PDB file of C-alpha atoms in Angstrom:
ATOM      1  CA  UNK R   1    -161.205  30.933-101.686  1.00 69.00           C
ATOM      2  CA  UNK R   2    -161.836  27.276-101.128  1.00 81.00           C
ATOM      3  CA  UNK R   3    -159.504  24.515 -99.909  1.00 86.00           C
ATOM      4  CA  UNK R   4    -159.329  23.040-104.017  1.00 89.00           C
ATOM      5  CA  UNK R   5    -158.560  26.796-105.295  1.00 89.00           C
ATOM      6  CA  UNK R   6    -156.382  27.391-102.872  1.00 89.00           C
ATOM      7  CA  UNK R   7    -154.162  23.901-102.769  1.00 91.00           C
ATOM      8  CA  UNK R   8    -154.037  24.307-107.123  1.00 90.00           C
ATOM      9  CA  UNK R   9    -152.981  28.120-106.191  1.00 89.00           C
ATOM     10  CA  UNK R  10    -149.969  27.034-103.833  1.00 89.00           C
ATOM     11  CA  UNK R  11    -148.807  24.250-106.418  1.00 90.00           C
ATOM     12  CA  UNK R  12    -148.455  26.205-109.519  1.00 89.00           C
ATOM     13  CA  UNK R  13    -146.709  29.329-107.583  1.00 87.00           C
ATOM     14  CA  UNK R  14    -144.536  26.311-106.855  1.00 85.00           C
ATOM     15  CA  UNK R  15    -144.270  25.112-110.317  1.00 87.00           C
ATOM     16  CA  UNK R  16    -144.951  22.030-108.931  1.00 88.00           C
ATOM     17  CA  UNK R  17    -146.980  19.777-110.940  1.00 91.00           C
ATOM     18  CA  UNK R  18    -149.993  17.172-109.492  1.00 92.00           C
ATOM     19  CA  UNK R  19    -147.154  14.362-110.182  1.00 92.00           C
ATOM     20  CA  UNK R  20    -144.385  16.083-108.369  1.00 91.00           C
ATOM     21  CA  UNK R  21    -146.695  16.938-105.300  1.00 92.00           C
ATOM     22  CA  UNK R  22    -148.269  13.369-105.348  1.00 92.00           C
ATOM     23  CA  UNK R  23    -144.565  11.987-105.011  1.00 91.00           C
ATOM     24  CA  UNK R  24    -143.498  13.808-102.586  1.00 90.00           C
ATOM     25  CA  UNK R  25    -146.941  13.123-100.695  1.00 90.00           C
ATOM     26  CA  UNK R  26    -146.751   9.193-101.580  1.00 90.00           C
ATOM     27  CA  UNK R  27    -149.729   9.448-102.861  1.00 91.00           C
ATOM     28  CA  UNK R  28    -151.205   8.882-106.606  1.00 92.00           C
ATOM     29  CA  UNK R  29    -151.787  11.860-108.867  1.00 92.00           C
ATOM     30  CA  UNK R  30    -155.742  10.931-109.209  1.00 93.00           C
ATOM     31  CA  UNK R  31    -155.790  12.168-105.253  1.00 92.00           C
ATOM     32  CA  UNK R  32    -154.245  15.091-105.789  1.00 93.00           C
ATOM     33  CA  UNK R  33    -156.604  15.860-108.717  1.00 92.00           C
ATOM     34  CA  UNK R  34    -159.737  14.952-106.274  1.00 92.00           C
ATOM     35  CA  UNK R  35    -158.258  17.140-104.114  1.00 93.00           C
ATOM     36  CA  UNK R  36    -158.445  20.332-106.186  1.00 91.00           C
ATOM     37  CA  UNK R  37    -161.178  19.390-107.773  1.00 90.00           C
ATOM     38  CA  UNK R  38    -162.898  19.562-104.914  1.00 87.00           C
ATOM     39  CA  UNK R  39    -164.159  15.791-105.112  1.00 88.00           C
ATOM     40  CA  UNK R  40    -162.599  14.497-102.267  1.00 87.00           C
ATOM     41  CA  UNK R  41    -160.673  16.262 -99.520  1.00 85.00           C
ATOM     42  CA  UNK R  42    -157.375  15.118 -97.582  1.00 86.00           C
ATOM     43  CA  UNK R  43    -157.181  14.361 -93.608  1.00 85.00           C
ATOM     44  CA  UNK R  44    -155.865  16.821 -91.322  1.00 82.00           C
ATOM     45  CA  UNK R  45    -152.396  15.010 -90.864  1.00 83.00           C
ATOM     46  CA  UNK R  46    -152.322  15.308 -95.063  1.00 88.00           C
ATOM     47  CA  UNK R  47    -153.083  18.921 -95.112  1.00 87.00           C
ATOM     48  CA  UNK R  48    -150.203  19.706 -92.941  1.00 86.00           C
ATOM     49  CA  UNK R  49    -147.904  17.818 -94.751  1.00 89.00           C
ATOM     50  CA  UNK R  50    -149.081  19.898 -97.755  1.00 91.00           C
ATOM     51  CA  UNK R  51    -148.606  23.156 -96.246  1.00 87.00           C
ATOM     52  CA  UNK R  52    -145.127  22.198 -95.126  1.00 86.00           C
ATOM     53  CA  UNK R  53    -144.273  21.132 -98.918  1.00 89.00           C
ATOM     54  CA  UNK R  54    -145.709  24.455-100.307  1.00 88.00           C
ATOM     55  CA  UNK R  55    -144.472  26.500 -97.515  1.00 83.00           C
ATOM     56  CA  UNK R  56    -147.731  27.661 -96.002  1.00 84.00           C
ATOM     57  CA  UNK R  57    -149.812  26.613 -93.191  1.00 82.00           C
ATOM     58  CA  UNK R  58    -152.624  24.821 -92.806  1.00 81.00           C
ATOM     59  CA  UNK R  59    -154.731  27.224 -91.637  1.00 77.00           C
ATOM     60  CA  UNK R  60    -154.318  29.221 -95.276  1.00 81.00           C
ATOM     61  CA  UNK R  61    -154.751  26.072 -97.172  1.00 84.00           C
ATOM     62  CA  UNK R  62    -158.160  25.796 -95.197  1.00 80.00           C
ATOM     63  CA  UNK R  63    -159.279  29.161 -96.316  1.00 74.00           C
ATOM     64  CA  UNK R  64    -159.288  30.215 -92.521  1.00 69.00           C
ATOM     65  CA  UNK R  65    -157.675  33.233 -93.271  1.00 55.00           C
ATOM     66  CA  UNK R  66    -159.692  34.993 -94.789  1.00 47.00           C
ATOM     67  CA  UNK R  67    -158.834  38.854 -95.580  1.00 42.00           C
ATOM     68  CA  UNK R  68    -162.272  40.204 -96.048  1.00 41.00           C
ATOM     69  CA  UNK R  69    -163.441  38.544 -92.861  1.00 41.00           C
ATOM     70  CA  UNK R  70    -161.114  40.684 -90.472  1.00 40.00           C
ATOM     71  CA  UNK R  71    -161.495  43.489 -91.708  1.00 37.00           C
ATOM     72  CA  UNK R  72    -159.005  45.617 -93.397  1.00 37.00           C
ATOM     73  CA  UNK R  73    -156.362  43.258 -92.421  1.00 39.00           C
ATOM     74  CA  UNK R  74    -154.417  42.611 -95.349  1.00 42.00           C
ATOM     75  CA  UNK R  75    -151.281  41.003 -93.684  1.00 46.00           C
ATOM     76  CA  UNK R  76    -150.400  37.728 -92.283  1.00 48.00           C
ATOM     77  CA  UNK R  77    -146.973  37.229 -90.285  1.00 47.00           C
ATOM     78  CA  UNK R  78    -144.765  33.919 -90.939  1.00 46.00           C
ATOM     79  CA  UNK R  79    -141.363  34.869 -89.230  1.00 47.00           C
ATOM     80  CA  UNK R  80    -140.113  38.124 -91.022  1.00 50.00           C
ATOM     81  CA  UNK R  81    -142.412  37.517 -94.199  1.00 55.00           C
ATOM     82  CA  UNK R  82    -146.305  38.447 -94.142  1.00 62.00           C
ATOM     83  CA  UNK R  83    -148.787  37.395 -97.366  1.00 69.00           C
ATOM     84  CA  UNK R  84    -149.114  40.662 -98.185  1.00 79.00           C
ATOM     85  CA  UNK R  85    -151.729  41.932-101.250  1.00 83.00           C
ATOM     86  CA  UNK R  86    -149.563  43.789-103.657  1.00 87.00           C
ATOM     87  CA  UNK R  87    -150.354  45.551-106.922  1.00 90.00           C
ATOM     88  CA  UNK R  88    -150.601  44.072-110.265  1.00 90.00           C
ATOM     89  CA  UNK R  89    -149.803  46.170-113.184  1.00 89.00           C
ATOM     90  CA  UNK R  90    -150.064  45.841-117.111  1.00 86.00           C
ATOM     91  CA  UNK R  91    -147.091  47.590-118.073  1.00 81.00           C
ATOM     92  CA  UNK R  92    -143.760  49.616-116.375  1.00 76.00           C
ATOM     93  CA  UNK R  93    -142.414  52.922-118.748  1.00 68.00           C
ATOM     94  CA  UNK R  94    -139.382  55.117-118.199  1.00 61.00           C
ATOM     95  CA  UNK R  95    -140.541  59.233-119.040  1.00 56.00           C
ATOM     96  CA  UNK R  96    -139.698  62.634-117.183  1.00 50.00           C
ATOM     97  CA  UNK R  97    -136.946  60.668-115.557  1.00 54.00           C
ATOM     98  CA  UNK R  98    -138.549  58.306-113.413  1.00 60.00           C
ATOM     99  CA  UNK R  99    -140.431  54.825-113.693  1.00 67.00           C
ATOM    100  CA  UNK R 100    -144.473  54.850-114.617  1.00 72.00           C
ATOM    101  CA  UNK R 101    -146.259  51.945-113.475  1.00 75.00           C
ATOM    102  CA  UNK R 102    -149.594  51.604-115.394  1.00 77.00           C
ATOM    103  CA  UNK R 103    -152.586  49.911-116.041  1.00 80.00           C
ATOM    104  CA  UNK R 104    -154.062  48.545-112.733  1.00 84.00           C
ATOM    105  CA  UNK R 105    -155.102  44.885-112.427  1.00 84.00           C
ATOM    106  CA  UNK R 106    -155.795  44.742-108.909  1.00 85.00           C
ATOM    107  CA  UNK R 107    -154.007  43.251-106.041  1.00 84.00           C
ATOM    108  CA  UNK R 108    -152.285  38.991-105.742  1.00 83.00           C
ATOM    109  CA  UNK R 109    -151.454  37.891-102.445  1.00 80.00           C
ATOM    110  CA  UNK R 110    -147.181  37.462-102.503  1.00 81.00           C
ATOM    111  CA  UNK R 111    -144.877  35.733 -98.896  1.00 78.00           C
ATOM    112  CA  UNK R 112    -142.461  38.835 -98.621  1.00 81.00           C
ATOM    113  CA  UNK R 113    -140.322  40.806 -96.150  1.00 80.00           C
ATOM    114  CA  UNK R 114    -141.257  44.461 -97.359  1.00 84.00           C
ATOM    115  CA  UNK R 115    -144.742  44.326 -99.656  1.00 86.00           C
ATOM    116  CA  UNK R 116    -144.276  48.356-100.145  1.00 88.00           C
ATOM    117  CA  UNK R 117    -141.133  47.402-102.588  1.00 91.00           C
ATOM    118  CA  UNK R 118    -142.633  44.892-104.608  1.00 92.00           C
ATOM    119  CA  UNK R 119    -145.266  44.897-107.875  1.00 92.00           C
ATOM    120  CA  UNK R 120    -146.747  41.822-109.903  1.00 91.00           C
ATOM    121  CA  UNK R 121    -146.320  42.318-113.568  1.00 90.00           C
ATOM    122  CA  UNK R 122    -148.366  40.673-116.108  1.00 89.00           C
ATOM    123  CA  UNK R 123    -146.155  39.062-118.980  1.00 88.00           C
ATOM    124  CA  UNK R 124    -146.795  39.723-122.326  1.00 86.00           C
ATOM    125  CA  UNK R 125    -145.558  38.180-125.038  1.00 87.00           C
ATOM    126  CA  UNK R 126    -143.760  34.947-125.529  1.00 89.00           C
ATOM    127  CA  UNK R 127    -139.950  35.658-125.844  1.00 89.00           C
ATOM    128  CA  UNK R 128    -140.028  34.128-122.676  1.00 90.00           C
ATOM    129  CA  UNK R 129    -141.168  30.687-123.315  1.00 89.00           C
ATOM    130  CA  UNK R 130    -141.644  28.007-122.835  1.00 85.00           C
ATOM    131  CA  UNK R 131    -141.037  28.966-118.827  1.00 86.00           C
ATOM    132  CA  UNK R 132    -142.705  31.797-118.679  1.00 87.00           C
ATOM    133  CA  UNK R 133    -146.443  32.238-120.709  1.00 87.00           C
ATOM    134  CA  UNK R 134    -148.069  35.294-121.827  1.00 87.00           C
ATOM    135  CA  UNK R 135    -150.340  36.332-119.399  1.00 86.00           C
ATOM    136  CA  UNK R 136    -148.334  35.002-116.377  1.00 88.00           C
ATOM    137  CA  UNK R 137    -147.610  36.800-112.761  1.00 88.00           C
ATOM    138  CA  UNK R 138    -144.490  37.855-112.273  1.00 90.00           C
ATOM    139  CA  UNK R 139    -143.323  39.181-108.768  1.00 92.00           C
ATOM    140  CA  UNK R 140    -140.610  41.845-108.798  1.00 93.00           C
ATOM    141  CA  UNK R 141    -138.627  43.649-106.440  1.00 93.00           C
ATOM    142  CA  UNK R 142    -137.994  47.263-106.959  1.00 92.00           C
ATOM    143  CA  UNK R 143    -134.726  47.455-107.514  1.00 93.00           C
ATOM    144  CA  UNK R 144    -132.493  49.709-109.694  1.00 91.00           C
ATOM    145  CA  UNK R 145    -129.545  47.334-109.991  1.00 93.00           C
ATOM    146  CA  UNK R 146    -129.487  43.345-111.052  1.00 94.00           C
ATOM    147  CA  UNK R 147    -126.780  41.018-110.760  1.00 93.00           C
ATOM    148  CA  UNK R 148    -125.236  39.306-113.987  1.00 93.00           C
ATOM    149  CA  UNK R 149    -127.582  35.972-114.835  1.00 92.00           C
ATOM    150  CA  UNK R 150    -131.125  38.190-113.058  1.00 94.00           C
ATOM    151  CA  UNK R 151    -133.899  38.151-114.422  1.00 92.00           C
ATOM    152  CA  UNK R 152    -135.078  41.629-114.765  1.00 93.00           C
ATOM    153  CA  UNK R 153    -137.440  44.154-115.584  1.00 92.00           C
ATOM    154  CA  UNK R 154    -135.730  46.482-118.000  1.00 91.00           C
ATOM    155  CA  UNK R 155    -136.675  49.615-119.853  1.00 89.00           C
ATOM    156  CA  UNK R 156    -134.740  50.450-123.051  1.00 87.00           C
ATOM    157  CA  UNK R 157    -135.123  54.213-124.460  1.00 76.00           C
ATOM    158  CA  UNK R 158    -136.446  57.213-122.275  1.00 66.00           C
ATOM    159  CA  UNK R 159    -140.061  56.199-123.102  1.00 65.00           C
ATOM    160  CA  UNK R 160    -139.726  52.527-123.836  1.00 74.00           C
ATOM    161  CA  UNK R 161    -142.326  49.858-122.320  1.00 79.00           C
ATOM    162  CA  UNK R 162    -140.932  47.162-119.479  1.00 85.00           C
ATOM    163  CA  UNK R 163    -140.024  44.155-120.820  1.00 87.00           C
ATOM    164  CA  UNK R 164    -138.847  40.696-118.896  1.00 90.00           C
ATOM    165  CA  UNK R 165    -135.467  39.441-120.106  1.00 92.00           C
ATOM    166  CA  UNK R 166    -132.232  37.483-118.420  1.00 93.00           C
ATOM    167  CA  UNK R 167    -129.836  40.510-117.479  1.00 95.00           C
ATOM    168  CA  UNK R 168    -126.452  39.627-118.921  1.00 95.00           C
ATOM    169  CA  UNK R 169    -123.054  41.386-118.591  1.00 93.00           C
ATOM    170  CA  UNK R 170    -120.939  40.967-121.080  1.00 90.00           C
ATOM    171  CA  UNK R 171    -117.236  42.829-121.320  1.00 89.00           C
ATOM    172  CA  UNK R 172    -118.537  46.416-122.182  1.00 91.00           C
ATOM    173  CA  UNK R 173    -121.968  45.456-123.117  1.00 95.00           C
ATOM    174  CA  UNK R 174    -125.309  43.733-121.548  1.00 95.00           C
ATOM    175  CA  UNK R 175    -127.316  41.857-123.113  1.00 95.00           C
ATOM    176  CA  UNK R 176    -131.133  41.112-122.532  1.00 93.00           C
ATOM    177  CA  UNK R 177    -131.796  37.761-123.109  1.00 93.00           C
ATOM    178  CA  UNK R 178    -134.673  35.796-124.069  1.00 91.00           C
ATOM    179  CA  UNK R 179    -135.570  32.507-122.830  1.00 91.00           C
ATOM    180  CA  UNK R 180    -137.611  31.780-126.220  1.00 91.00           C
ATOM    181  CA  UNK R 181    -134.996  30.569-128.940  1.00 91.00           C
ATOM    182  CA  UNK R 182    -136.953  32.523-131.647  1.00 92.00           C
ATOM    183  CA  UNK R 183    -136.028  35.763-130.514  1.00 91.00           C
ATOM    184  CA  UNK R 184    -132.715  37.544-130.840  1.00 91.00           C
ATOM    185  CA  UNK R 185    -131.043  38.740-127.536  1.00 92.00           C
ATOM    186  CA  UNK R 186    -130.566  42.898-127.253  1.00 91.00           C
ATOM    187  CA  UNK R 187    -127.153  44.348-126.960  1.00 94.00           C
ATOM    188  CA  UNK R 188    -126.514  47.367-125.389  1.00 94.00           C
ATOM    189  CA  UNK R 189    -123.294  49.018-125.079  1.00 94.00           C
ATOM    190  CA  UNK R 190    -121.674  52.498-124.880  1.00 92.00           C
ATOM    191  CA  UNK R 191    -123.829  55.423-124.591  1.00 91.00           C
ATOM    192  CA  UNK R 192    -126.772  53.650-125.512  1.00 91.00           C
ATOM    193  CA  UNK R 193    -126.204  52.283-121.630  1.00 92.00           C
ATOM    194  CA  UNK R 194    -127.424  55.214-120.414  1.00 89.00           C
ATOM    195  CA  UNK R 195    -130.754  54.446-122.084  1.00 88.00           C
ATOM    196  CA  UNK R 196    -131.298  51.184-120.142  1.00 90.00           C
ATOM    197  CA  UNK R 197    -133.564  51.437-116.989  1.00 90.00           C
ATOM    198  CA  UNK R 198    -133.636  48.587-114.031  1.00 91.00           C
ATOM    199  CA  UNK R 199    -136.994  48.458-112.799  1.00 90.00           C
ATOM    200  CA  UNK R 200    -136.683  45.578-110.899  1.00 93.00           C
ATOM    201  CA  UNK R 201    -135.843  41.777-110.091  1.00 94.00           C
ATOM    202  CA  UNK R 202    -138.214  39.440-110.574  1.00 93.00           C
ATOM    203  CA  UNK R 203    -138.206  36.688-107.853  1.00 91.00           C
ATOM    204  CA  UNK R 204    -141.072  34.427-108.810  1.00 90.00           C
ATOM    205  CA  UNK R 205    -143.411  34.123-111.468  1.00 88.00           C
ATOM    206  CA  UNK R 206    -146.704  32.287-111.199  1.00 83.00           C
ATOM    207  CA  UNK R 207    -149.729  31.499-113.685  1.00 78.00           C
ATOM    208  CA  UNK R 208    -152.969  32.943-113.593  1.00 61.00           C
ATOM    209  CA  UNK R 209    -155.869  31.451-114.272  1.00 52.00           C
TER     210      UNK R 209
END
């Protein structure tokens, strides 16, 4: 990927928009445009200063590492975390007792500890919006419990479909919530709790383009 692809990529997995990044650059927002639009490019001082705000290096903002150029390699190390290419699947199910991950869109690259125990999931729907769109990346961790205010991957019935809500606990009960005012939240209690399947936390989302 180029340095323009790869500066818009790093924003938006920020959620950072060409304002915000401009600020913190003290610069305007037209540079930051020319930047990723590939009509203009920033000086090498710049670049770092970018790569420090979007916690990356320089080197990956440049495109100079490049996958597919060394190799098989497929990991790079920052510290304890590596970019790491990890799946990207259309939809998670619950059936024969464990957790079905379908539909194969390829690999994204994710900055993680352990890539083997993550999975992107594309969003469907928009009972999450307006922060998260249909169509959007979401990272998760495989995980089988969540914490009260996560946002989770959660499977409802033995052979129910994924689906990306806030995981509530409430008394007795937890409720799914959606970010999207339009939709009603799910409550689950009782033995009907039994029914409800953690397939993970989701830790970032990003858009796709």
């Amino acid at each position: 990927m180029s340095f323009p692809e790869l500066l818009r990529q790093c924003r938006k997995q920020k959620h950072m928009s060409q304002a915000e990044l401009a600020s913190l650059l003290g610069v305007t927002q037209q540079a930051v445009g020319k930047w990723e639009s590939g009509k203009s490019s920033p000086d090498p001082a710049t670049v770092a200063k970018l790569a420090e705000i979007l916690d990356t290096t320089a080197d990956y903002l440049l495109g100079l590492f490049d996958p597919a150029s060394e190799g098989q390699t497929e990991e790079r190390f920052f510290g304890s975390y590596v970019y790491s290419l990890i799946p990207v699947i259309g939809t998670v199910k619950a059936g024969y007792g464990a957790l079905a991950f379908e539909e194969d869109y390829g690999q994204e690259y994710a900055r993680v500890k352990d890539p083997s125990n993550y999975f992107y999931l594309v969003v469907r729907g928009d009972s999450m919006e307006p922060r998260i769109q249909d169509g959007d990346l979401a990272l998760v961790h495989k995980q089988d419990t969540l914490e009260n205010g996560d946002l989770g991957v959660l499977i409802y019935g033995d052979e129910g479909e994924g689906t990306l809500k806030r995981y509530i606990q409430r008394g007795n009960c937890v409720v799914l919530q959606p970010f999207n005012p339009a939709y009603s939240e799910m409550v689950i209690k009782g033995e009907d709790l039994n029914h409800l399947h953690i397939a993970g936390r989701v830790v970032e989302t990003k858009a796709k383009w």
